[in-house]
Structures are given as structure tokens and as C-alpha cells.
Amino acid sequence: MNRSFKFHLNNKVIFSILYLYFLITSFLIIPAGDDFFWWGKPGHYLLTHHFYGLDSSFGGSSNGRYLGNLLEILIMHSSIFAAIFYAGIITIFIWCLWYLTGRTRVSLTMALAFFITLQSGYIQSIFMWFAGFVNYLPPITLPLLYCIMFKKYIKTNYSSPTAFFFLMSFIGGLFVEHMTLYQIFVGLLSIYFLKIWNKRKNNNLSKNIVYAYTLGAVSSAIFMFVNPAYYFSRNEYRKVSFSLDKYFESYVNTTHFG
């Protein structure tokens, strides 16, 4: 048997086992905190009121994380959906780490060992808590996938990848605020990189996909931040400020573990 074919076959088996492992793990996760909020009446109210409510008891859950909130509700009402989504996102995340680091046996080992490099607080708050997982891992996975797709489609002018890149960043911006803004930075950085690359290499690589990705990121940010919760909420957790001092104060003092 060809060694390369055997290596790829083994990779498929490993990722299949990985998916099955996290599929089973999802049924062992005990809902806590915000999980019950989204499962109950408050979650239903926000779902039917565009995720905005004046009741202070909603706290930070009144926000523009439209897709993250919706997926959290679905997860809490369907263990089957939760298992498929949870296992799928983690498997794709690890696959992206492996792909971007060379697709070798060593990179596969390092990607699989990712979880033992994290502090326990992150594991508990992201991988062992649905409310944390659904808002944090998908929007991190999508930019990783963007990097892979960027390399694959940068030399094409097809319209379908362009639409896909727009949709990828638009979806990725509806989970958590800092990733929504980070996507815009990634898009602008991609445009700048491509411009420099074309100039230095005398190439004429298409900018369609990076423009589409950036446009999707900007559109997603607008869609998220028009939610009134960021401006009229009684809870400081979601309030938007245009003060640099406030930005740094939030960055230094706001943490899930402090």
C-alpha cells in the first residue's frame, strides 16, 4: 500500500475517532448557569424579541450575538443537535490546526495535544460549558478555516467562493463581540497583504475573496451592534463606550476567571 495513501487513511480514521469521542462527550456535559437561562422562559423571550429586553435580569444575555444565542437555545432543546454541533466544531478546529501547521504526523500530534496546553479555566468555560463553547469556539474556528480557503482560492476568480467567503465572515461575526471586530482586522490585513504581494511579485491575484470576506465582516459588525442592548441596556456588561480609557479598563479588568 502506498505510504502517502496509508497516511491519509490513518488521518481519516483518527479524525473519525476524534469526532466520535466528542460526540459521546457532549452527552456527559452537565448544563450550568446561562445554559438554564437560555433553556427557560428568559431565553424564549429574548428569542422572540430580537435578543433585546429592558429587564435588568437579562444582564449580558441581551445582546447582538444572534447566531450564538440561537445555537445555544437549539443545543439546550436537542441533545442530538448538541452532540453533532459540538463534535463537529471541535473536530474542524483541530483539523484546521493540523492543516495550517504542515499536515504532518508531528503537527497532528501537536493539534491533538492542544487541550493539555490550556489552563483548566478555559477548558471548563469553553469545552465543558455549552454557553461558553457556542460563543467562543465557532468564531475562532471560522478564521482558521478562512486562512485555509484563502490559500486554496486566492488564484481563482470563481463567483461561488466569493459568496462563500462573504457568508463565512458574516456568520462568524454573530457570536462574540471581540471576534466580530477581529474579523474586520483580518479582512483588512488580507487586502493589504495581497496588495503588497501583487506589487512585489508582479502578480495580479484576484482580490475578490478578500473583499468579500471583509465586506461580510463589516456587514456582520453593523448587524450585531445595531442591537439596542449595547446602547440602552441597564447592565454595564454590554454597554458600548467610545472612550479609550474605558476600553483599556475593560480589557484589564474583565475576565471569566478573575
XYZ file of N, CA and C in Angstrom:
774
model
N 0.838 -1.200 0.000
C 0.000 0.000 0.000
C 0.875 1.253 0.000
N 0.536 2.218 -0.856
C 1.273 3.471 -0.929
C 1.335 4.145 0.432
N 2.556 4.611 0.830
C 2.739 5.197 2.161
C 1.901 6.455 2.349
N 1.834 7.289 1.293
C 1.057 8.523 1.374
C -0.427 8.223 1.548
N -0.915 7.219 0.797
C -2.324 6.832 0.900
C -2.630 6.292 2.293
N -1.692 5.494 2.821
C -1.877 4.928 4.157
C -1.911 6.023 5.213
N -1.054 7.052 5.049
C -1.011 8.165 5.991
C -2.331 8.924 5.996
N -2.876 9.212 4.802
C -4.146 9.927 4.708
C -5.292 9.087 5.249
N -5.227 7.775 5.006
C -6.260 6.871 5.528
C -6.235 6.868 7.046
N -5.037 6.818 7.619
C -4.905 6.846 9.071
C -5.433 8.156 9.654
N -5.199 9.265 8.939
C -5.699 10.564 9.400
C -7.218 10.577 9.443
N -7.840 10.006 8.427
C -9.297 9.956 8.388
C -9.838 9.126 9.552
N -9.167 8.042 9.848
C -9.581 7.192 10.964
C -9.443 7.956 12.278
N -8.312 8.669 12.440
C -8.060 9.421 13.669
C -9.115 10.508 13.870
N -9.423 11.257 12.814
C -10.411 12.325 12.946
C -11.822 11.764 13.128
N -12.083 10.596 12.578
C -13.381 9.949 12.792
C -13.527 9.528 14.257
N -12.459 8.983 14.822
C -12.466 8.601 16.236
C -12.605 9.841 17.111
N -11.914 10.908 16.715
C -11.983 12.171 17.455
C -13.416 12.701 17.481
N -14.057 12.669 16.306
C -15.446 13.134 16.220
C -16.345 12.288 17.112
N -16.165 10.987 17.066
C -16.985 10.084 17.876
C -16.752 10.334 19.362
N -15.508 10.590 19.746
C -15.177 10.856 21.151
C -15.927 12.084 21.666
N -15.892 13.171 20.898
C -16.556 14.390 21.351
C -18.072 14.295 21.199
N -18.533 13.465 20.294
C -19.965 13.207 20.183
C -20.481 12.592 21.477
N -19.736 11.616 21.994
C -20.111 10.966 23.254
C -19.927 11.922 24.427
N -18.831 12.702 24.396
C -18.545 13.641 25.481
C -19.657 14.660 25.674
N -20.282 15.078 24.575
C -21.328 16.101 24.662
C -22.489 15.659 25.548
N -22.771 14.357 25.571
C -23.871 13.850 26.394
C -23.500 13.832 27.879
N -22.218 13.995 28.183
C -21.756 13.958 29.571
C -21.614 15.353 30.174
N -21.782 16.388 29.342
C -21.664 17.753 29.842
C -22.932 18.131 30.606
N -22.750 18.602 31.825
C -23.889 18.994 32.660
C -24.183 20.480 32.454
N -25.383 20.836 32.003
C -25.733 22.253 31.823
C -25.572 23.041 33.118
N -25.147 24.301 32.981
C -24.944 25.135 34.170
C -25.110 26.599 33.802
N -25.478 27.393 34.782
C -25.523 28.845 34.609
C -26.395 29.299 33.457
N -25.781 29.955 32.480
C -26.513 30.519 31.339
C -27.234 29.471 30.514
N -26.798 28.223 30.595
C -27.495 27.164 29.850
C -28.970 27.107 30.252
N -29.235 27.180 31.547
C -30.615 27.133 32.026
C -31.370 28.410 31.667
N -30.648 29.534 31.641
C -31.268 30.801 31.234
C -31.824 30.682 29.820
N -31.006 30.189 28.905
C -31.434 30.091 27.509
C -32.446 28.970 27.287
N -32.415 27.973 28.128
C -33.379 26.875 28.009
C -34.774 27.295 28.462
N -34.851 28.245 29.403
C -36.119 28.612 30.005
C -36.829 29.795 29.374
N -37.723 30.395 30.139
C -38.558 31.496 29.650
C -37.766 32.745 29.248
N -36.707 33.128 29.987
C -35.940 34.303 29.564
C -35.347 34.144 28.168
N -34.836 32.949 27.887
C -34.279 32.686 26.563
C -35.338 32.760 25.479
N -36.522 32.222 25.770
C -37.623 32.268 24.799
C -38.061 33.702 24.558
N -38.103 34.507 25.624
C -38.492 35.914 25.476
C -37.508 36.649 24.564
N -36.220 36.473 24.822
C -35.220 37.167 24.006
C -35.256 36.680 22.558
N -35.494 35.398 22.381
C -35.586 34.843 21.031
C -36.701 35.498 20.231
N -37.811 35.774 20.882
C -38.971 36.358 20.196
C -38.978 37.882 20.237
N -37.933 38.483 20.835
C -37.837 39.942 20.891
C -36.467 40.428 20.407
N -35.952 39.727 19.398
C -34.707 40.144 18.736
C -33.534 40.254 19.705
N -33.539 39.417 20.730
C -32.468 39.357 21.727
C -32.204 40.705 22.389
N -33.285 41.402 22.670
C -33.195 42.667 23.401
C -34.349 42.769 24.374
N -34.020 43.089 25.625
C -35.047 43.272 26.636
C -34.578 44.259 27.682
N -35.488 45.056 28.213
C -35.144 46.087 29.194
C -35.010 45.542 30.601
N -35.512 44.325 30.837
C -35.442 43.740 32.169
C -33.983 43.539 32.569
N -33.565 44.112 33.679
C -32.171 44.019 34.117
C -31.753 42.591 34.443
N -32.720 41.714 34.674
C -32.395 40.323 34.989
C -31.791 39.598 33.786
N -31.983 40.153 32.582
C -31.387 39.545 31.394
C -29.874 39.728 31.389
N -29.427 40.774 32.080
C -27.990 41.016 32.177
C -27.328 41.102 30.815
N -26.185 40.424 30.674
C -25.438 40.455 29.426
C -26.029 39.583 28.333
N -27.089 38.856 28.635
C -27.691 37.973 27.629
C -28.516 38.735 26.609
N -28.808 39.993 26.897
C -29.465 40.856 25.914
C -28.354 41.474 25.076
N -28.164 40.953 23.864
C -27.006 41.354 23.068
C -27.223 41.067 21.581
N -26.196 41.305 20.804
C -26.269 41.071 19.362
C -25.599 39.790 18.920
N -25.424 38.864 19.835
C -24.828 37.572 19.483
C -25.909 36.654 18.907
N -26.490 37.058 17.818
C -27.696 36.404 17.304
C -27.502 34.909 17.042
N -26.450 34.564 16.346
C -26.267 33.152 15.998
C -25.815 32.339 17.208
N -24.940 32.911 18.035
C -24.512 32.213 19.241
C -25.680 31.933 20.167
N -26.545 32.936 20.356
C -27.721 32.754 21.219
C -28.680 31.709 20.659
N -28.917 31.780 19.346
C -29.841 30.841 18.714
C -29.324 29.408 18.821
N -28.029 29.223 18.570
C -27.453 27.883 18.659
C -27.475 27.362 20.090
N -27.284 28.248 21.062
C -27.353 27.846 22.468
C -28.759 27.341 22.808
N -29.771 28.017 22.303
C -31.153 27.583 22.542
C -31.400 26.216 21.908
N -30.918 26.039 20.686
C -31.079 24.751 19.998
C -30.356 23.634 20.735
N -29.151 23.930 21.222
C -28.376 22.942 21.963
C -29.115 22.497 23.223
N -29.734 23.466 23.911
C -30.419 23.152 25.161
C -31.743 22.434 24.946
N -32.262 22.475 23.741
C -33.537 21.804 23.470
C -33.371 20.521 22.657
N -32.155 20.221 22.246
C -31.933 18.996 21.475
C -30.543 18.452 21.757
N -30.473 17.360 22.485
C -29.179 16.749 22.798
C -28.518 16.182 21.543
N -29.333 15.765 20.569
C -28.784 15.235 19.315
C -28.095 16.355 18.534
N -28.784 17.498 18.414
C -28.163 18.638 17.745
C -26.905 19.068 18.488
N -26.979 19.099 19.813
C -25.829 19.491 20.623
C -24.637 18.597 20.347
N -24.872 17.288 20.267
C -23.786 16.334 20.044
C -23.150 16.534 18.669
N -23.992 16.668 17.645
C -23.482 16.824 16.272
C -22.703 18.129 16.127
N -23.262 19.210 16.663
C -22.624 20.520 16.539
C -21.338 20.582 17.357
N -21.395 20.142 18.586
C -20.246 20.172 19.491
C -19.084 19.369 18.913
N -19.353 18.135 18.526
C -18.297 17.277 17.985
C -17.777 17.809 16.655
N -18.666 18.339 15.833
C -18.269 18.844 14.517
C -17.341 20.041 14.614
N -17.679 21.006 15.466
C -16.870 22.216 15.593
C -15.489 21.900 16.157
N -15.422 21.081 17.188
C -14.128 20.756 17.781
C -13.261 19.982 16.794
N -13.856 19.057 16.058
C -13.099 18.278 15.070
C -12.562 19.174 13.967
N -13.381 20.099 13.477
C -12.929 21.029 12.440
C -11.826 21.937 12.983
N -11.973 22.371 14.227
C -10.970 23.228 14.860
C -9.609 22.521 14.906
N -9.593 21.286 15.371
C -8.344 20.529 15.454
C -7.804 20.232 14.051
N -8.702 19.940 13.107
C -8.282 19.699 11.722
C -7.600 20.938 11.148
N -8.140 22.119 11.433
C -7.544 23.375 10.954
C -6.148 23.578 11.541
N -6.003 23.298 12.836
C -4.678 23.410 13.467
C -3.678 22.486 12.778
N -4.110 21.271 12.511
C -3.249 20.290 11.842
C -2.908 20.740 10.424
N -3.896 21.210 9.696
C -3.699 21.609 8.303
C -2.753 22.801 8.191
N -2.936 23.777 9.069
C -2.151 25.004 8.999
C -0.721 24.835 9.502
N -0.455 23.736 10.197
C 0.894 23.516 10.724
C 1.654 22.441 9.958
N 1.218 22.149 8.743
C 2.012 21.296 7.859
C 1.453 19.952 7.498
N 0.377 19.528 8.162
C -0.250 18.237 7.849
C 0.724 17.070 7.963
N 1.546 17.082 8.984
C 2.489 16.001 9.237
C 2.056 15.230 10.481
N 2.770 14.161 10.768
C 2.465 13.391 11.975
C 2.729 14.226 13.232
N 3.795 15.025 13.173
C 4.124 15.870 14.318
C 3.048 16.931 14.533
N 2.612 17.566 13.445
C 1.580 18.603 13.577
C 0.259 18.003 14.039
N -0.018 16.771 13.632
C -1.234 16.105 14.085
C -1.164 15.829 15.582
N -0.003 15.389 16.042
C 0.188 15.141 17.466
C 0.033 16.431 18.265
N 0.610 17.520 17.755
C 0.519 18.807 18.436
C -0.917 19.317 18.464
N -1.642 19.137 17.356
C -3.042 19.577 17.298
C -3.901 18.793 18.275
N -3.661 17.492 18.355
C -4.425 16.651 19.272
C -4.077 16.958 20.726
N -2.846 17.467 20.945
C -2.408 17.784 22.302
C -2.806 19.190 22.727
N -3.572 19.872 21.889
C -3.950 21.254 22.164
C -4.596 21.417 23.536
N -5.437 20.469 23.927
C -6.221 20.609 25.155
C -5.371 20.537 26.421
N -4.253 19.829 26.349
C -3.430 19.723 27.548
C -2.547 20.955 27.726
N -2.550 21.862 26.744
C -1.774 23.098 26.857
C -2.602 24.234 27.448
N -3.905 24.030 27.593
C -4.784 25.069 28.116
C -4.905 24.987 29.630
N -5.084 26.142 30.255
C -5.351 26.125 31.685
C -6.768 25.585 31.914
N -6.983 25.018 33.071
C -8.251 24.342 33.356
C -9.442 25.285 33.254
N -9.237 26.584 33.547
C -10.331 27.543 33.463
C -10.904 27.644 32.064
N -10.034 27.623 31.059
C -10.501 27.688 29.676
C -11.214 26.402 29.261
N -10.690 25.282 29.696
C -11.330 24.005 29.363
C -12.730 23.944 29.957
N -12.857 24.350 31.217
C -14.157 24.320 31.881
C -15.140 25.312 31.270
N -14.653 26.510 30.926
C -15.549 27.575 30.466
C -15.862 27.511 28.981
N -15.076 26.766 28.221
C -15.315 26.700 26.782
C -15.699 25.304 26.323
N -14.961 24.298 26.753
C -15.205 22.946 26.241
C -16.140 22.129 27.123
N -16.320 22.558 28.358
C -17.199 21.819 29.258
C -18.426 22.638 29.655
N -18.707 23.688 28.908
C -19.866 24.549 29.198
C -20.447 25.005 27.875
N -21.664 24.582 27.564
C -22.250 24.864 26.262
C -22.347 26.363 25.970
N -22.737 27.157 26.973
C -22.910 28.593 26.760
C -21.592 29.254 26.374
N -20.489 28.779 26.951
C -19.186 29.313 26.593
C -18.710 28.766 25.262
N -18.889 27.470 25.060
C -18.440 26.820 23.834
C -19.065 27.437 22.592
N -20.386 27.611 22.617
C -21.101 28.012 21.417
C -20.749 29.429 20.980
N -20.299 30.264 21.902
C -19.958 31.636 21.542
C -18.482 31.851 21.239
N -17.628 30.944 21.702
C -16.197 31.187 21.562
C -15.497 30.313 20.523
N -15.800 29.024 20.469
C -15.035 28.173 19.548
C -15.436 28.330 18.078
N -16.728 28.394 17.726
C -17.069 28.579 16.313
C -16.445 29.826 15.673
N -16.481 31.008 16.319
C -15.889 32.179 15.670
C -14.367 32.145 15.617
N -13.720 31.288 16.408
C -12.282 31.093 16.296
C -11.979 30.104 15.171
N -12.808 29.110 15.037
C -12.618 28.094 14.003
C -12.786 28.681 12.604
N -13.747 29.576 12.428
C -14.018 30.126 11.100
C -12.848 30.926 10.521
N -12.166 31.795 11.272
C -10.983 32.459 10.706
C -9.857 31.486 10.349
N -9.723 30.402 11.133
C -8.736 29.386 10.786
C -9.091 28.738 9.449
N -10.378 28.461 9.279
C -10.852 27.894 8.020
C -10.660 28.892 6.879
N -10.836 30.181 7.188
C -10.618 31.231 6.190
C -9.172 31.212 5.687
N -8.229 31.036 6.585
C -6.821 31.003 6.186
C -6.551 29.856 5.216
N -7.181 28.715 5.468
C -7.013 27.563 4.582
C -7.647 27.826 3.226
N -8.876 28.347 3.232
C -9.595 28.609 1.995
C -8.943 29.750 1.206
N -8.370 30.716 1.932
C -7.669 31.829 1.292
C -6.545 31.306 0.402
N -5.743 30.415 0.945
C -4.628 29.847 0.181
C -5.120 29.034 -1.007
N -6.237 28.350 -0.832
C -6.747 27.469 -1.889
C -7.365 28.233 -3.042
N -8.089 29.328 -2.730
C -8.871 30.011 -3.758
C -8.303 31.358 -4.199
N -7.137 31.759 -3.685
C -6.617 33.082 -3.981
C -6.304 33.265 -5.471
N -6.035 32.172 -6.169
C -5.692 32.286 -7.583
C -6.882 32.048 -8.506
N -8.081 32.052 -7.951
C -9.277 31.825 -8.760
C -10.117 33.084 -8.854
N -11.011 33.093 -9.828
C -11.942 34.196 -9.987
C -13.392 33.707 -9.976
N -13.588 32.506 -9.425
C -14.925 31.939 -9.391
C -15.840 32.761 -8.498
N -17.104 32.812 -8.840
C -18.050 33.598 -8.052
C -18.503 32.857 -6.799
N -18.578 31.525 -6.863
C -19.079 30.770 -5.721
C -18.187 30.897 -4.490
N -16.855 30.797 -4.619
C -16.039 31.035 -3.419
C -16.200 32.438 -2.851
N -16.423 33.424 -3.722
C -16.610 34.796 -3.263
C -17.823 34.882 -2.347
N -18.930 34.289 -2.763
C -20.143 34.278 -1.950
C -19.904 33.505 -0.655
N -19.126 32.432 -0.745
C -18.831 31.626 0.434
C -18.019 32.417 1.448
N -17.044 33.193 0.982
C -16.203 33.987 1.881
C -17.022 35.075 2.571
N -17.938 35.680 1.848
C -18.810 36.687 2.458
C -19.654 36.049 3.556
N -20.241 34.905 3.247
C -21.104 34.219 4.204
C -20.310 33.746 5.422
N -19.078 33.292 5.194
C -18.242 32.809 6.286
C -17.994 33.900 7.324
N -17.610 35.089 6.864
C -17.308 36.164 7.811
C -18.578 36.760 8.401
N -19.663 36.787 7.633
C -20.922 37.314 8.166
C -21.420 36.428 9.305
N -21.370 35.122 9.095
C -21.774 34.173 10.138
C -20.841 34.266 11.342
N -19.537 34.359 11.074
C -18.550 34.385 12.146
C -18.645 35.597 13.042
N -19.299 36.654 12.570
C -19.417 37.872 13.353
C -20.635 37.946 14.239
N -21.398 36.866 14.313
C -22.632 36.888 15.094
C -22.545 36.022 16.348
N -21.313 35.870 16.861
C -21.112 35.059 18.061
C -20.679 35.883 19.264
N -19.526 36.528 19.152
C -18.985 37.267 20.297
C -18.298 38.534 19.789
N -18.434 39.619 20.542
C -18.100 40.951 20.044
C -16.651 41.108 19.597
N -15.700 40.622 20.388
C -14.302 40.867 20.023
C -13.913 40.130 18.751
N -14.506 38.953 18.508
C -14.223 38.239 17.263
C -14.896 38.916 16.072
N -16.027 39.559 16.320
C -16.704 40.327 15.262
C -15.786 41.425 14.755
N -15.149 42.142 15.674
C -14.228 43.212 15.303
C -12.920 42.653 14.754
N -12.476 41.534 15.303
C -11.221 40.933 14.860
C -11.308 40.504 13.398
N -12.478 40.036 12.975
C -12.647 39.624 11.579
C -12.407 40.779 10.612
N -12.822 41.985 11.000
C -12.597 43.154 10.153
C -11.093 43.390 10.005
N -10.376 43.275 11.115
C -8.923 43.426 11.082
C -8.289 42.384 10.170
N -8.745 41.132 10.268
C -8.216 40.056 9.426
C -8.478 40.353 7.948
N -9.678 40.845 7.635
C -10.020 41.181 6.264
C -9.150 42.294 5.710
N -8.971 43.366 6.495
C -8.141 44.492 6.052
C -6.679 44.068 5.903
N -6.218 43.226 6.813
C -4.852 42.714 6.735
C -4.666 41.865 5.476
N -5.691 41.094 5.118
C -5.627 40.269 3.912
C -5.533 41.136 2.655
N -6.315 42.205 2.622
C -6.276 43.119 1.466
C -4.891 43.743 1.342
N -4.339 44.190 2.470
C -3.007 44.809 2.463
C -1.942 43.805 2.028
N -2.015 42.581 2.582
C -1.051 41.543 2.234
C -1.103 41.240 0.735
N -2.308 41.110 0.201
C -2.452 40.778 -1.217
C -1.938 41.905 -2.107
N -2.169 43.138 -1.688
C -1.689 44.289 -2.445
C -0.161 44.300 -2.496
N 0.488 44.079 -1.361
C 1.951 44.029 -1.299
C 2.490 42.858 -2.105
N 1.823 41.704 -1.983
C 2.257 40.506 -2.700
C 2.204 40.716 -4.211
N 1.113 41.273 -4.711
C 0.981 41.533 -6.145
C 2.048 42.508 -6.639
N 2.345 43.492 -5.816
C 3.322 44.513 -6.201
C 4.731 43.938 -6.245
N 5.085 43.145 -5.240
C 6.448 42.604 -5.164
C 6.684 41.483 -6.170
N 5.684 40.653 -6.388
C 5.832 39.502 -7.275
C 5.329 39.779 -8.685
N 4.869 41.007 -8.888
C 4.323 41.390 -10.192
C 3.205 40.441 -10.622
N 2.385 40.085 -9.661
C 1.241 39.205 -9.915
C -0.031 40.029 -10.031
N -1.083 39.355 -10.404
C -2.385 40.013 -10.446
C -3.432 39.091 -9.835
N -3.118 38.628 -8.616
C -4.037 37.722 -7.931
C -5.345 38.442 -7.600
N -6.443 37.735 -7.769
C -7.760 38.323 -7.558
C -7.972 38.728 -6.103
N -8.543 39.913 -5.915
C -8.862 40.381 -4.562
C -10.320 40.117 -4.211
N -11.042 39.414 -5.088
C -12.480 39.213 -4.886
C -12.794 38.574 -3.542
N -12.047 37.515 -3.189
C -12.399 36.783 -1.980
C -12.081 37.592 -0.718
N -10.987 38.366 -0.739
C -10.666 39.145 0.460
C -11.613 40.334 0.607
N -12.035 40.907 -0.513
C -13.037 41.971 -0.446
C -14.354 41.418 0.079
N -14.722 40.213 -0.404
C -15.973 39.589 0.039
C -15.921 39.272 1.523
N -14.786 38.756 1.985
C -14.635 38.425 3.406
C -14.727 39.683 4.265
N -14.048 40.740 3.841
C -14.057 41.990 4.610
C -15.444 42.616 4.619
N -16.118 42.590 3.477
C -17.473 43.130 3.400
C -18.415 42.355 4.310
N -18.272 41.031 4.330
C -19.091 40.212 5.216
C -18.826 40.521 6.677
N -17.555 40.766 7.015
C -17.189 41.086 8.397
C -17.770 42.425 8.830
N -17.676 43.424 7.955
C -18.215 44.753 8.261
C -19.741 44.686 8.386
N -20.376 43.976 7.458
C -21.842 43.843 7.486
C -22.296 43.153 8.757
N -21.555 42.136 9.170
C -21.890 41.401 10.382
C -21.765 42.289 11.618
N -20.702 43.117 11.645
C -20.495 44.016 12.782
C -21.633 45.035 12.876
N -22.043 45.564 11.745
C -23.159 46.520 11.735
C -24.431 45.838 12.238
N -24.673 44.632 11.742
C -25.866 43.885 12.120
C -25.868 43.596 13.621
N -24.696 43.276 14.171
C -24.605 42.993 15.606
C -24.809 44.244 16.445
N -24.091 45.311 16.118
C -24.035 46.469 17.014
C -25.184 47.456 16.859
N -26.115 47.167 15.957
C -27.329 47.987 15.946
C -28.313 47.504 17.008
N -27.991 46.369 17.633
C -28.845 45.883 18.719
C -28.869 46.925 19.838
N -30.055 47.347 20.273
C -30.165 48.405 21.303
C -29.515 48.049 22.633
N -29.264 46.770 22.867
C -28.690 46.353 24.146
C -27.339 47.019 24.404
N -26.618 47.355 23.346
C -25.297 47.945 23.515
C -25.356 49.430 23.871
N -26.528 50.019 23.754
C -26.640 51.456 23.985
C -27.627 51.828 25.089
N -28.657 50.997 25.274
C -29.711 51.348 26.214
C -29.853 50.362 27.370
N -28.964 49.377 27.420
C -29.046 48.380 28.488
C -28.661 48.990 29.834
N -29.325 48.522 30.889
C -29.006 48.965 32.242
C -27.793 48.224 32.793
N -27.369 47.207 32.064
C -26.249 46.398 32.519
C -24.961 46.869 31.838
N -23.954 47.198 32.645
C -22.699 47.720 32.113
C -21.934 46.672 31.300
N -22.274 45.399 31.457
C -21.539 44.316 30.812
C -21.581 44.415 29.291
N -22.666 44.971 28.744
C -22.810 45.054 27.296
C -22.764 46.490 26.783
N -22.540 47.458 27.667
C -22.616 48.847 27.248
C -21.401 49.236 26.400
N -21.651 49.936 25.294
C -20.594 50.378 24.399
C -20.097 51.751 24.822
N -18.790 51.925 24.801
C -18.189 53.212 25.123
C -17.214 53.593 24.018
N -17.080 54.887 23.785
C -16.143 55.365 22.782
C -14.913 55.987 23.437
N -14.705 55.666 24.697
C -13.570 56.188 25.451
C -12.434 55.168 25.462
N -11.230 55.589 25.111
C -10.078 54.692 25.133
C -9.786 54.206 26.549
N -9.979 55.084 27.514
C -9.763 54.687 28.907
C -10.682 53.531 29.294
N -11.921 53.615 28.826
C -12.895 52.562 29.125
C -12.507 51.252 28.446
N -11.984 51.350 27.211
C -11.529 50.158 26.504
C -10.465 49.417 27.305
N -9.436 50.158 27.738
C -8.332 49.538 28.464
C -8.777 49.023 29.834
N -9.694 49.737 30.460
C -10.208 49.291 31.753
C -10.937 47.957 31.600
N -11.748 47.849 30.568
C -12.485 46.601 30.328
C -11.519 45.465 29.984
N -10.502 45.802 29.179
C -9.528 44.764 28.768
C -8.771 44.212 29.966
N -8.391 45.115 30.879
C -7.585 44.702 32.036
C -8.430 44.005 33.100
N -9.642 44.493 33.335
C -10.426 44.036 34.484
C -11.475 42.973 34.173
N -11.898 42.851 32.917
C -12.966 41.920 32.581
C -12.375 40.560 32.212
N -12.706 39.555 32.963
C -12.215 38.196 32.701
C -13.199 37.191 33.293
N -13.238 36.027 32.697
C -14.109 34.965 33.212
C -13.508 34.288 34.443
N -12.215 34.533 34.678
C -11.530 33.772 35.715
C -11.096 34.614 36.907
N -11.304 35.960 36.826
C -10.860 36.824 37.892
C -11.980 37.188 38.851
